[in-house]
Short mmCIF file of C-alpha atoms and ligand atoms in Angstrom, two decimals:
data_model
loop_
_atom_site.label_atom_id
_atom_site.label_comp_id
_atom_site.label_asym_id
_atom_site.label_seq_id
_atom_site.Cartn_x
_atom_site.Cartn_y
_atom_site.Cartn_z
CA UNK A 1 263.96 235.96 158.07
CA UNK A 2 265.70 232.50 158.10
CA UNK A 3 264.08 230.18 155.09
CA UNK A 4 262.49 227.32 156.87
CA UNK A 5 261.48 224.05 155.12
CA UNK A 6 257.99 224.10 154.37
CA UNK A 7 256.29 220.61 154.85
CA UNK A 8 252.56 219.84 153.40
CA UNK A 9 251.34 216.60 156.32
CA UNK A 10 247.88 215.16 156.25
CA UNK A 11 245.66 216.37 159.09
CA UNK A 12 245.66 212.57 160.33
CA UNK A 13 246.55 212.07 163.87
CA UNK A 14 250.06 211.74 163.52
CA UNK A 15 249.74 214.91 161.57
CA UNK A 16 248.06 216.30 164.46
CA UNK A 17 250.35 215.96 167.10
CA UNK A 18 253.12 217.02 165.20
CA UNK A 19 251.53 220.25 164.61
CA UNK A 20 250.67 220.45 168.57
CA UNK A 21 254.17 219.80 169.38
CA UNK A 22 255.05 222.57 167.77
CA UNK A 23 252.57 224.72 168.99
CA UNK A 24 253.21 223.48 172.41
CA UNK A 25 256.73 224.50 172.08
CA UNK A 26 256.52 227.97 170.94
CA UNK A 27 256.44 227.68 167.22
CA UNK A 28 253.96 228.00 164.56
CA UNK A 29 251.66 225.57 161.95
CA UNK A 30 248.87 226.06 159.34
CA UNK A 31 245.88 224.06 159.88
CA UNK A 32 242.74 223.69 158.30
CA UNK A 33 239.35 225.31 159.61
CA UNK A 34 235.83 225.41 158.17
CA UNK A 35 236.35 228.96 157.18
CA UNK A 36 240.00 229.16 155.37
CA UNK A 37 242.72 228.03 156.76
CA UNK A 38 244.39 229.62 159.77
CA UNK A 39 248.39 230.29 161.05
CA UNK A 40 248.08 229.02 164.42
CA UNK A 41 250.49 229.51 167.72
CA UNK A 42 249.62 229.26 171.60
CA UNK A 43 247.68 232.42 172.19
CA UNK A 44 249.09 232.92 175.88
CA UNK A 45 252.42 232.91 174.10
CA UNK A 46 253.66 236.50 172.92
CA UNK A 47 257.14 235.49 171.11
CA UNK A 48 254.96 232.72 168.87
CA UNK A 49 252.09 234.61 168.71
CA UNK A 50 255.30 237.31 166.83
CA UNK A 51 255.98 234.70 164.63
CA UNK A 52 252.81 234.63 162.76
CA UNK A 53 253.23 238.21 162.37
CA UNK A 54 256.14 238.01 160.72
CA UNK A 55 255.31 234.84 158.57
CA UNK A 56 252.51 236.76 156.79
CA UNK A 57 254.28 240.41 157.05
CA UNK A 58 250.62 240.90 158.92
CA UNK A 59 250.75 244.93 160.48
CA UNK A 60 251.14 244.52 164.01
CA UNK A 61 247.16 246.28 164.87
CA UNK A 62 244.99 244.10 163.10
CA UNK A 63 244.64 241.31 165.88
CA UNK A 64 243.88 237.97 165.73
CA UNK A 65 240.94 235.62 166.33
CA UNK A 66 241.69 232.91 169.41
CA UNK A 67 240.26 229.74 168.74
CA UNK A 68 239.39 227.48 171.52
CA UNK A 69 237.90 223.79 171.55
CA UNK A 70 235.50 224.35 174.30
CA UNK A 71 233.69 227.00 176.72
CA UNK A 72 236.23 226.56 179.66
CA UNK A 73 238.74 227.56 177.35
CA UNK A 74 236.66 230.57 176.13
CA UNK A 75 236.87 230.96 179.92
CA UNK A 76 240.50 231.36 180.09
CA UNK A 77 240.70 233.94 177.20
CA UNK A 78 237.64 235.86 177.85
CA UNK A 79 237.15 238.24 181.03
CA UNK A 80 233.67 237.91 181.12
CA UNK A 81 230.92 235.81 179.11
CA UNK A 82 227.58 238.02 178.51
CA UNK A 83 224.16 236.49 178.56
CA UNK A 84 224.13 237.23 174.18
CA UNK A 85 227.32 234.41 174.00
CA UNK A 86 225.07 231.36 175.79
CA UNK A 87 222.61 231.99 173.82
CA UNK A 88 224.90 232.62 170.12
CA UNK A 89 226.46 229.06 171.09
CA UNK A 90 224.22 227.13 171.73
CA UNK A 91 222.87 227.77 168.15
CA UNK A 92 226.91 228.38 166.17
CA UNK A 93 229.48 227.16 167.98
CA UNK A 94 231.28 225.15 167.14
CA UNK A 95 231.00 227.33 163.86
CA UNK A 96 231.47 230.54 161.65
CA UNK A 97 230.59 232.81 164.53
CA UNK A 98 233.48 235.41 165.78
CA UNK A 99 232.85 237.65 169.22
CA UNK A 100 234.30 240.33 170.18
CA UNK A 101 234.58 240.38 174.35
CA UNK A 102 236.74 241.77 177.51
CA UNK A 103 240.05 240.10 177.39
CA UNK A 104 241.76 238.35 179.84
CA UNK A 105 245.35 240.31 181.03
CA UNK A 106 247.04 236.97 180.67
CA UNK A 107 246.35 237.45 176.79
CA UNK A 108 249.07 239.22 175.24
CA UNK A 109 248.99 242.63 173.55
CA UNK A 110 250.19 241.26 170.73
CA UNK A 111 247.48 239.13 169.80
CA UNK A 112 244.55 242.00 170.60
CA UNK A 113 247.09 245.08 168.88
CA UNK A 114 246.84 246.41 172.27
CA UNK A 115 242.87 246.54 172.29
CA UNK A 116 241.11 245.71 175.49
CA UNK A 117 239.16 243.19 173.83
CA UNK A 118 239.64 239.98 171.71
CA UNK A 119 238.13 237.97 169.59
CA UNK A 120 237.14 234.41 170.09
CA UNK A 121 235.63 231.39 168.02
CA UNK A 122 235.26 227.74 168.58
CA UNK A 123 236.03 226.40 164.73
CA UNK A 124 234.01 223.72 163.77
CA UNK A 125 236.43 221.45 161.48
CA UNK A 126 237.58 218.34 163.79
CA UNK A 127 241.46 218.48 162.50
CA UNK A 128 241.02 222.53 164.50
CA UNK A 129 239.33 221.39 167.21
CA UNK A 130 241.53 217.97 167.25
CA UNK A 131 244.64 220.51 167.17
CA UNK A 132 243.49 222.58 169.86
CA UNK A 133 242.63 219.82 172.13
CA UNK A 134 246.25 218.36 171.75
CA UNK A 135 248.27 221.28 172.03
CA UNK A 136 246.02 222.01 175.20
CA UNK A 137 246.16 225.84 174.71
CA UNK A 138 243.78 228.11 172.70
CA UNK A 139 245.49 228.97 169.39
CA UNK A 140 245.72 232.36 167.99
CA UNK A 141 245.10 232.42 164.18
CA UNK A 142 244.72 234.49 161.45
CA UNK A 143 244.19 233.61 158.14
CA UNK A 144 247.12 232.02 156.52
CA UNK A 145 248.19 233.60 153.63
CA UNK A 146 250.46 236.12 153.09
CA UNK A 147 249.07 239.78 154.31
CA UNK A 148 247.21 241.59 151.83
CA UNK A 149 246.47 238.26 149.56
CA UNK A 150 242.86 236.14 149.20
CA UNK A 151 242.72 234.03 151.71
CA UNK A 152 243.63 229.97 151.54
CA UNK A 153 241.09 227.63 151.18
CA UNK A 154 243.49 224.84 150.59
CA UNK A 155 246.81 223.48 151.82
CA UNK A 156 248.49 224.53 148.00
CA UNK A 157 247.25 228.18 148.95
CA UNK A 158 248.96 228.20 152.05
CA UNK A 159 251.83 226.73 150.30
CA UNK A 160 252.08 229.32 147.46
CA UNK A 161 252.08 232.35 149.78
CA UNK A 162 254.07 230.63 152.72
CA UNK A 163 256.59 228.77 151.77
CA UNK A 164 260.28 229.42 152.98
CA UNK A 165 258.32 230.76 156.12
CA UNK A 166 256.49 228.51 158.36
CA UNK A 167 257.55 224.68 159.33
CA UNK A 168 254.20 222.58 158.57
CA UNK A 169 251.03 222.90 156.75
CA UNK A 170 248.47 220.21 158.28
CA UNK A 171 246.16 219.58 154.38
CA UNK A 172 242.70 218.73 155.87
CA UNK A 173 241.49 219.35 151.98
CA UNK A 174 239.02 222.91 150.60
CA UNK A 175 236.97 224.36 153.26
CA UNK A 176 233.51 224.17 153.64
CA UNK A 177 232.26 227.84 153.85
CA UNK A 178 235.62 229.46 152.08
CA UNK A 179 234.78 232.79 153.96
CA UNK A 180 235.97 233.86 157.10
CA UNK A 181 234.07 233.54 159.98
CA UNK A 182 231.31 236.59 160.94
CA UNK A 183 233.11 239.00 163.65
CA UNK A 184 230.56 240.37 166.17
CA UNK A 185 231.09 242.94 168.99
CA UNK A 186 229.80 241.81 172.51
CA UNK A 187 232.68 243.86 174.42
CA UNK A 188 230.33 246.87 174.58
CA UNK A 189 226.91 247.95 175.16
CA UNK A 190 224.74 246.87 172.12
CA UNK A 191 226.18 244.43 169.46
CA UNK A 192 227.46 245.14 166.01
CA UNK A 193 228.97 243.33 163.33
CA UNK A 194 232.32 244.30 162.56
CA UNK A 195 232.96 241.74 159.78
CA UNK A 196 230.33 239.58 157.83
CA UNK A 197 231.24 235.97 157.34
CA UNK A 198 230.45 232.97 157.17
CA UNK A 199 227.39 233.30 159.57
CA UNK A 200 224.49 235.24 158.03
CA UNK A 201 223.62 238.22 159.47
CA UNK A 202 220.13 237.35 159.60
CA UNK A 203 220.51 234.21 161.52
CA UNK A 204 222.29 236.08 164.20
CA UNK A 205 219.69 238.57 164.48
CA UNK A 206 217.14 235.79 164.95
CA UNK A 207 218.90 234.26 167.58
CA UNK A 208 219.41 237.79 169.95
CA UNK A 209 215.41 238.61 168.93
CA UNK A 210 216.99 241.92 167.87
CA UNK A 211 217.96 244.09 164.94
CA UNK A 212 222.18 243.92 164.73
CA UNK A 213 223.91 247.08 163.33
CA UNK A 214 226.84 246.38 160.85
CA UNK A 215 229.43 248.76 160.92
CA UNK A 216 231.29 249.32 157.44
CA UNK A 217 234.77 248.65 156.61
CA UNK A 218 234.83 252.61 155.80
CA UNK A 219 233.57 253.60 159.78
CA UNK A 220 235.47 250.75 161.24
CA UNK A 221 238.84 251.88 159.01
CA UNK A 222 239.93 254.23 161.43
CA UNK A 223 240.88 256.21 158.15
CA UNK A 224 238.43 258.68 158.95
CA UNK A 225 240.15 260.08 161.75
CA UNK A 226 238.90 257.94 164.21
CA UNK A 227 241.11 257.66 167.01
CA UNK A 228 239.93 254.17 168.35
CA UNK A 229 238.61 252.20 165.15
CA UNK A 230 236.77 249.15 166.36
CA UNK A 231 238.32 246.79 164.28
CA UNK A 232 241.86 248.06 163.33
CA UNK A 233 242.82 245.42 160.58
CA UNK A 234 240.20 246.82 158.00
CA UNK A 235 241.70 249.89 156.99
CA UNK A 236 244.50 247.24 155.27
CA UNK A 237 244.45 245.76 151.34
CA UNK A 238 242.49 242.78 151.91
CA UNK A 239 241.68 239.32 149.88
CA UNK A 240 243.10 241.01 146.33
CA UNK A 241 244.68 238.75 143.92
CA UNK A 242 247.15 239.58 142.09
CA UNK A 243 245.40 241.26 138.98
CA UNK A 244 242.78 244.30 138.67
CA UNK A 245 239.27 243.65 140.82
CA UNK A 246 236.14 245.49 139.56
CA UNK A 247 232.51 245.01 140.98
CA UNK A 248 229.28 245.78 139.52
CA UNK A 249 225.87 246.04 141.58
CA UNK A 250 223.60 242.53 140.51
CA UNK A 251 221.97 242.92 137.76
CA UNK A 252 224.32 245.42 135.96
CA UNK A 253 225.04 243.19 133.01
CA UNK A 254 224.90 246.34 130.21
CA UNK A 255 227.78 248.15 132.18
CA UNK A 256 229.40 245.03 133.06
CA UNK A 257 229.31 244.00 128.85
CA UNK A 258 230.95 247.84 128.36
CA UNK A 259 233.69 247.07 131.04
CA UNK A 260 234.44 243.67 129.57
CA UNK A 261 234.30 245.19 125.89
CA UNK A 262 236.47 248.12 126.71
CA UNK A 263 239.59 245.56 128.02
CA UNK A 264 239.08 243.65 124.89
CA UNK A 265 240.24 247.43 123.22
CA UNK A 266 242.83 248.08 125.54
CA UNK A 267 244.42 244.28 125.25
CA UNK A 268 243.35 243.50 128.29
CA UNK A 269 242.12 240.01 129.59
CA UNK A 270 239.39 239.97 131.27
CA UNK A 271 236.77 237.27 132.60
CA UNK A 272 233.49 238.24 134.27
CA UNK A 273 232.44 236.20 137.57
CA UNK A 274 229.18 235.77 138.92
CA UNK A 275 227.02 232.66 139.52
CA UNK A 276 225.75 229.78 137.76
CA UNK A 277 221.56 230.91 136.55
CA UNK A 278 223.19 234.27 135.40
CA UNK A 279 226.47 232.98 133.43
CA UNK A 280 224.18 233.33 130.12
CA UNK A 281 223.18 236.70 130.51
CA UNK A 282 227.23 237.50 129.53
CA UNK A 283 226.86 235.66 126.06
CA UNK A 284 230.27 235.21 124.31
CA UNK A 285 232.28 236.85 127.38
CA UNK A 286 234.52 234.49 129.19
CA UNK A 287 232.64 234.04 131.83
CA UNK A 288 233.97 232.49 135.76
CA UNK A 289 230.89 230.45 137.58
CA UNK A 290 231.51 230.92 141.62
CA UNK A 291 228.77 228.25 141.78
CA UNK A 292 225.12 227.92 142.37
CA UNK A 293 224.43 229.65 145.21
CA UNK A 294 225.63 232.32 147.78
CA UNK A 295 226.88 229.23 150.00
CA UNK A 296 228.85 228.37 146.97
CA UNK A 297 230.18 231.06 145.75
CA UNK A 298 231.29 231.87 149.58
CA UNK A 299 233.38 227.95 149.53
CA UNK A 300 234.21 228.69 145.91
CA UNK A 301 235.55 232.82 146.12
CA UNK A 302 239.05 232.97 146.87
CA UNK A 303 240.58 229.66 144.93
CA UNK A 304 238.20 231.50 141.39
CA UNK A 305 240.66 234.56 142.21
CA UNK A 306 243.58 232.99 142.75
CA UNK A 307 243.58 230.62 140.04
CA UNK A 308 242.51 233.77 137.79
CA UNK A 309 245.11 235.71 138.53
CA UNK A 310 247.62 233.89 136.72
CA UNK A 311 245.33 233.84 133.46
CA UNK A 312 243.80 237.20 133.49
CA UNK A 313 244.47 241.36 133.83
CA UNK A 314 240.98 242.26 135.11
CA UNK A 315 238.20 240.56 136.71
CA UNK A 316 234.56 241.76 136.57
CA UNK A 317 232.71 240.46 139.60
CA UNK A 318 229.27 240.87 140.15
CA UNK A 319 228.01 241.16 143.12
CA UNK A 320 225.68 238.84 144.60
CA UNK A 321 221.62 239.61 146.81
CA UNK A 322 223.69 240.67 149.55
CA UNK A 323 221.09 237.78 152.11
CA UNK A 324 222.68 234.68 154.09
CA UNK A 325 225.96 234.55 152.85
CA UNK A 326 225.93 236.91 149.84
CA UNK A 327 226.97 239.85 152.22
CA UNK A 328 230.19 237.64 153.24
CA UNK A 329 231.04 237.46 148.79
CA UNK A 330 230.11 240.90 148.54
CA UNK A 331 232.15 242.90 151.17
CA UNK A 332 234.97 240.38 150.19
CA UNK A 333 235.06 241.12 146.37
CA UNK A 334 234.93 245.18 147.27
CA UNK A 335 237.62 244.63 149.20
CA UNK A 336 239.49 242.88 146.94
CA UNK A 337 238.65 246.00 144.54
CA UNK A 338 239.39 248.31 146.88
CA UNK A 339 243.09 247.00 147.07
CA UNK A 340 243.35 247.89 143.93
CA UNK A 341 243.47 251.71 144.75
CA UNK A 342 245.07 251.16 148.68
CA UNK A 343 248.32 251.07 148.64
CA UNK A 344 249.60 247.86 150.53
CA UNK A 345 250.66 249.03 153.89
CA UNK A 346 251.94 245.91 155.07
P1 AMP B 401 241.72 237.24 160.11
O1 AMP B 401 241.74 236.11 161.09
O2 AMP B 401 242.94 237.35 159.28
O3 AMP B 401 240.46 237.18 159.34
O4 AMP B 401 241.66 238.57 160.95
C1 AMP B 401 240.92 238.68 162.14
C2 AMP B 401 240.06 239.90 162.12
O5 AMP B 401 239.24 239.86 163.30
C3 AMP B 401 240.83 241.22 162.23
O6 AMP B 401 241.19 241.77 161.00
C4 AMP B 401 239.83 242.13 162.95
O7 AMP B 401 239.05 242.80 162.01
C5 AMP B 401 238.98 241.18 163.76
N1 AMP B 401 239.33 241.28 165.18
C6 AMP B 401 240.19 240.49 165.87
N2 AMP B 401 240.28 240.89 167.15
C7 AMP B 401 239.48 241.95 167.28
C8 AMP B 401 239.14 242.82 168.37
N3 AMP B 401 239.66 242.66 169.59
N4 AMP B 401 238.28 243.83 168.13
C9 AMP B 401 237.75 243.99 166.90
N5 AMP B 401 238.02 243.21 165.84
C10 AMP B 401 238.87 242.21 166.02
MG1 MG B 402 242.92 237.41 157.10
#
């Protein structure tokens, strides 16, 4: 791949348009969302829609999420809009909320991997929806960091893994939630949440009046054998920095001590991270605050492990009650763990 200049623009206006214009024209921007920040092109548009693929050396079957500004353009994505996505709007969109329905043929196999489905979301951060509006076309985005790495909450994140390979960052400063956005399955009979994010499980279920299965990142892997895993990307290194990730169940400070005590002896540094009311329990051990509260260590997450990994060897996380958005910090840190042992495929 060519090296491109990278430039960092404010999500202003002028910023804005820029960024459409490219978009428009078949090429590809970062931009800022409430969730992390996304690698946007024109999601009708195969050859950009390549691009991103290529900037983040992303494996060509874990699809993308489309974003669109508004229901019409949910519309034109989407074959068909069940009953469960009125009533899931009118309470998150524009929001956290991913679903999972019957594609349109108009929307390229490269942006589903193939699947027969795809996944939609109206963002809720006004330089996204500002973005989409001008370049007049629903954007496909992933995260936008490189494959495999935690992903950005900030321009400077984007930056760091993507420079040399896209043409323009829009910086519309941190993200609000810091998680990605919860990924639910509509396409098929009953629904099931594929990915937890930024939109509590609970809440959902509250909203359909029903229980909602989750599937695991183990069943939905496709590592099992399965020949049609629901959602192919998970079976990939996700959100690991670039140092050893170990989690401990809440409330396992004695084991947690040993682990942190037994790097000391091997030489290792090693920081334990957890939340503010419990940073005590860890006495003298360097300890990494993700903030006061599930919400905040969701917004907080991914810049503590990627400003760690330039200080430390190991990082001890412990995990959070896995309610509202603890589930989202949970699954992300075990996955960041679990990179450890999976070898990147990308
Ligand atoms: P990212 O935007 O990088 O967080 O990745 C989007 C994620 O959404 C993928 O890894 C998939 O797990 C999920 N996803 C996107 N499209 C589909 C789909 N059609 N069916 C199931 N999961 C999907
Ligand atoms: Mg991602």
């Amino acid at each position: 791949m060519r090296a491109v200049r990278t430039e960092i623009i404010e999500a202003d206006r002028e910023g804005i348009e820029r960024a459409a214009r490219l978009i428009r024209t078949g090429g590809i921007a970062a931009f800022p969302t409430e969730t992390v920040y996304g690698l946007g092109a024109d999601a009708f548009d195969a050859d950009a829609v390549q691009r991103i693929f290529t900037a983040k050396g992303r494996p060509a079957d874990n699809p993308l999420i489309v974003h669109c500004a508004d229901f019409g353009m949910v519309r034109r994505v989407a074959l068909e809009i069940p009953l469960a996505v009125e009533r899931l709007s009118a309470e998150f969109w524009p929001g956290p909320l991913t679903v999972v329905l019957k594609k349109r043929p108009e929307i390229p196999a490269a942006v589903t991997a193939g699947l027969s489905t795809v996944a939609v979301r109206i963002p809720a951060h006004p330089a996204a929806l500002a973005l989409i509006r001008a370049a007049g076309t629903p954007i496909a985005a992933p995260s936008a960091n490189s494959s495999g790495r935690p992903s950005p909450t900030a321009a400077r994140h984007v930056y760091d893994d993507l420079n040399g390979k896209i043409p323009l960052i829009l910086d519309g400063g941190s993200c609000g939630v810091g998680v990605e956005s919860t990924v639910l399955d509509l396409s098929g009979g009953e629904p099931v949440v594929l990915r937890q994010g930024g939109c509590p499980l609970e809440r959902i279920e509250a909203a359909l009046g029903q229980k909602v299965k989750t599937i695991g990142r183990e069943n939905g892997a496709g590592e099992t054998g399965q020949s049609a895993p629901k959602s192919p990307g998970m079976k990939y290194r996700h959100y690991a920095p670039a140092c050893e990730v170990r989690t401990f169940g809440g409330g396992n400070v004695s084991e947690i001590l040993k682990a942190h005590e037994n790097c000391v002896q091997k030489n290792l540094k090693s920081a334990i991270i957890t939340v503010e009311h419990r940073k005590n329990l860890y006495g003298d051990g360097r300890v990494l605050v993700l903030g006061r509260d599930a919400e905040e260590a969701a917004r907080n997450l991914f810049r503590v492990f990627r400003d760690a990994e330039r200080e430390y060897a190991v990082l001890l996380c412990e995990e959070l009650p896995e309610d509202g958005l603890g589930a989202a910090v949970n699954d992300r840190m075990r996955c960041a763990a679990a990179g450890n042992e999976l070898k990147n495929e990308n």
